[in-house]
């Protein structure tokens, strides 16, 4: 009999800085009586993250979704945008909120990111941009996407919600495309409770983004564009500074946990786990397995439900596909025959518990349960 976990094991748990350190920092904010609107703590965090993420310019936001809405506005994207159906609802919703029609393109069977080889056939005169998602921190085929975008004069935006610290050949992931969005939600390896950021290479674009996230206010007497409130506050910024100090250690712990998962599951027929990609720095954001029902003998959904009985809560990210939502189902690009790989992948993926407070023994225990389900 394999024992149940005595406490619920979640798919993730947030990094929590020591409360004493937080209260010391809070005292500084209280003393300054400056709570938001580009305060000192905000400015400090922005500088720290620019270096950490190896990006030329960065703008902090109150969450990743508003950041992505502003990214589309700042590039004046309109009409149709080619994107992936295998993502969190925020990605296509951001397009809809900008009056843009999402055009769903199928995904790569290995990386699960937008299939760059299929993008070109979906381009029409209405297409203005490509919105790729670095799914689970795995980079899109940035080289091919850039080549297509240059040839057709399209903008490129990356949803890098999962890609904090991901790098390609030593280059920060935020250096690719026109804009990259990061999410700093509590469930992310690096977080600011809620939060996000946009990375850009062009200083003029950074200025435009900073105006857009602050109502378009240029100075006390000039409002130069219809902006929104996308500002990160000082409490978020101090949490970010403290969490940043913990990120390297957390990454090391996650590396050990990932190795344990790999070791315990590598020989299990029907279960696969993506290995490291040459030249790519892993973001250690999620630990995702794929379950081939025919080979494993049980479906992904069976494993998901059975694990719950052992107090292990996993997630079927990103089920259902965005193209199956009632608000997008009627789009011509949502037809299942256009998205065969995405339909297969979405039935196979399961995000397993992955956070530094787990021990390798916990991971071995989870793997033993999974193996017993065959
Ligand atoms: N693009 C992509 C590709 C994204 O994945 C996301 C967000 C976005 C855009 C938008 O970025 P933001 O606007 O959020 O910055 C979670 C997050 O809420 C969401 O940010 C994230 N992606 C998504 C993948 O995961 P849920 O619905 O799975 O969250 P929830 O509440 O079920 O939490 C998951 C687990 O985390 C729980 O089982 C327990 C644990 N948890 C969660 C919270 C909130 C904690 O232990 N403590 C907590 O405070 O969406």
PDB file of C-alpha atoms and ligand atoms in Angstrom, residues 10-14 63-65 87-88 90-91 133 159 161-162 181 183-188 194-195 286 313 315 317-318, ligand 1:
ATOM      1  CA  UNK A  10       0.074  21.494  -4.669  1.00  0.00           C
ATOM      2  CA  UNK A  11       1.427  22.007  -8.161  1.00  0.00           C
ATOM      3  CA  UNK A  12       3.356  24.989  -6.829  1.00  0.00           C
ATOM      4  CA  UNK A  13       3.825  27.125  -3.704  1.00  0.00           C
ATOM      5  CA  UNK A  14       5.083  30.692  -3.645  1.00  0.00           C
ATOM      6  CA  UNK A  63       0.300  42.104 -13.626  1.00  0.00           C
ATOM      7  CA  UNK A  64       1.351  40.295 -16.777  1.00  0.00           C
ATOM      8  CA  UNK A  65      -2.031  40.544 -18.509  1.00  0.00           C
ATOM      9  CA  UNK A  87      -1.751  28.782 -23.613  1.00  0.00           C
ATOM     10  CA  UNK A  88      -3.382  30.436 -20.599  1.00  0.00           C
ATOM     11  CA  UNK A  90      -4.805  35.699 -20.939  1.00  0.00           C
ATOM     12  CA  UNK A  91      -2.931  35.357 -24.247  1.00  0.00           C
ATOM     13  CA  UNK A 133       4.233  31.949 -26.041  1.00  0.00           C
ATOM     14  CA  UNK A 159       4.298  36.006 -23.923  1.00  0.00           C
ATOM     15  CA  UNK A 161       4.949  34.553 -18.578  1.00  0.00           C
ATOM     16  CA  UNK A 162       6.822  31.312 -17.759  1.00  0.00           C
ATOM     17  CA  UNK A 181       6.134  39.987 -21.359  1.00  0.00           C
ATOM     18  CA  UNK A 183       4.483  37.440 -15.346  1.00  0.00           C
ATOM     19  CA  UNK A 184       5.378  37.922 -11.669  1.00  0.00           C
ATOM     20  CA  UNK A 185       2.236  36.244 -10.337  1.00  0.00           C
ATOM     21  CA  UNK A 186       2.473  34.472  -6.971  1.00  0.00           C
ATOM     22  CA  UNK A 187       2.630  31.083  -8.716  1.00  0.00           C
ATOM     23  CA  UNK A 188       5.765  32.061 -10.650  1.00  0.00           C
ATOM     24  CA  UNK A 194       0.840  39.974  -8.602  1.00  0.00           C
ATOM     25  CA  UNK A 195       2.991  41.680 -11.200  1.00  0.00           C
ATOM     26  CA  UNK A 286       6.975  24.020 -14.359  1.00  0.00           C
ATOM     27  CA  UNK A 313      -2.959  18.196  -6.761  1.00  0.00           C
ATOM     28  CA  UNK A 315      -2.774  20.706 -13.150  1.00  0.00           C
ATOM     29  CA  UNK A 317      -2.192  23.155 -18.128  1.00  0.00           C
ATOM     30  CA  UNK A 318      -3.530  24.262 -20.703  1.00  0.00           C
TER      31      UNK A 318
HETATM   32  N1  LIG B   1       0.277  34.169 -20.231  1.00  0.00           N
HETATM   33  C1  LIG B   1       0.533  32.935 -19.761  1.00  0.00           C
HETATM   34  C2  LIG B   1       1.107  31.913 -20.680  1.00  0.00           C
HETATM   35  C3  LIG B   1       0.262  32.636 -18.418  1.00  0.00           C
HETATM   36  O1  LIG B   1       0.497  31.382 -17.943  1.00  0.00           O
HETATM   37  C4  LIG B   1      -0.261  33.640 -17.574  1.00  0.00           C
HETATM   38  C5  LIG B   1      -0.548  33.348 -16.185  1.00  0.00           C
HETATM   39  C6  LIG B   1      -0.488  34.922 -18.123  1.00  0.00           C
HETATM   40  C7  LIG B   1      -0.219  35.143 -19.457  1.00  0.00           C
HETATM   41  C8  LIG B   1      -1.037  36.054 -17.318  1.00  0.00           C
HETATM   42  O2  LIG B   1      -0.091  36.548 -16.366  1.00  0.00           O
HETATM   43  P1  LIG B   1      -0.679  37.258 -15.021  1.00  0.00           P
HETATM   44  O3  LIG B   1      -1.672  38.338 -15.449  1.00  0.00           O
HETATM   45  O4  LIG B   1      -1.308  36.199 -14.156  1.00  0.00           O
HETATM   46  O5  LIG B   1       0.558  37.877 -14.401  1.00  0.00           O
HETATM   47  C9  LIG B   1      -2.150  30.456 -12.333  1.00  0.00           C
HETATM   48  C10 LIG B   1      -1.816  31.937 -12.244  1.00  0.00           C
HETATM   49  O6  LIG B   1      -2.852  32.671 -11.626  1.00  0.00           O
HETATM   50  C11 LIG B   1      -1.504  32.561 -13.571  1.00  0.00           C
HETATM   51  O7  LIG B   1      -0.784  33.734 -13.298  1.00  0.00           O
HETATM   52  C12 LIG B   1      -0.643  31.655 -14.424  1.00  0.00           C
HETATM   53  N2  LIG B   1      -0.427  32.171 -15.741  1.00  0.00           N
HETATM   54  C13 LIG B   1      -1.281  30.292 -14.526  1.00  0.00           C
HETATM   55  C14 LIG B   1      -0.470  29.335 -15.378  1.00  0.00           C
HETATM   56  O8  LIG B   1      -1.380  29.745 -13.233  1.00  0.00           O
HETATM   57  P2  LIG B   1      -4.307  29.107 -11.873  1.00  0.00           P
HETATM   58  O9  LIG B   1      -5.721  29.349 -12.206  1.00  0.00           O
HETATM   59  O10 LIG B   1      -3.718  27.805 -12.181  1.00  0.00           O
HETATM   60  O11 LIG B   1      -3.981  29.485 -10.335  1.00  0.00           O
HETATM   61  P3  LIG B   1      -4.397  28.765  -8.985  1.00  0.00           P
HETATM   62  O12 LIG B   1      -4.993  29.776  -8.101  1.00  0.00           O
HETATM   63  O13 LIG B   1      -5.201  27.542  -9.287  1.00  0.00           O
HETATM   64  O14 LIG B   1      -2.991  28.359  -8.381  1.00  0.00           O
HETATM   65  C15 LIG B   1      -2.262  27.197  -8.765  1.00  0.00           C
HETATM   66  C16 LIG B   1      -1.675  26.558  -7.521  1.00  0.00           C
HETATM   67  O15 LIG B   1      -0.752  27.428  -6.916  1.00  0.00           O
HETATM   68  C17 LIG B   1      -2.692  26.241  -6.429  1.00  0.00           C
HETATM   69  O16 LIG B   1      -3.143  24.936  -6.587  1.00  0.00           O
HETATM   70  C18 LIG B   1      -1.930  26.413  -5.145  1.00  0.00           C
HETATM   71  C19 LIG B   1      -0.803  27.352  -5.477  1.00  0.00           C
HETATM   72  N3  LIG B   1      -0.983  28.704  -4.941  1.00  0.00           N
HETATM   73  C20 LIG B   1      -1.651  29.662  -5.669  1.00  0.00           C
HETATM   74  C21 LIG B   1      -1.779  30.936  -5.172  1.00  0.00           C
HETATM   75  C22 LIG B   1      -2.519  31.991  -5.969  1.00  0.00           C
HETATM   76  C23 LIG B   1      -0.442  29.004  -3.700  1.00  0.00           C
HETATM   77  O17 LIG B   1       0.141  28.115  -3.057  1.00  0.00           O
HETATM   78  N4  LIG B   1      -0.557  30.265  -3.210  1.00  0.00           N
HETATM   79  C24 LIG B   1      -1.183  31.260  -3.917  1.00  0.00           C
HETATM   80  O18 LIG B   1      -1.221  32.420  -3.453  1.00  0.00           O
HETATM   81  O19 LIG B   1      -3.498  30.271 -12.610  1.00  0.00           O
END
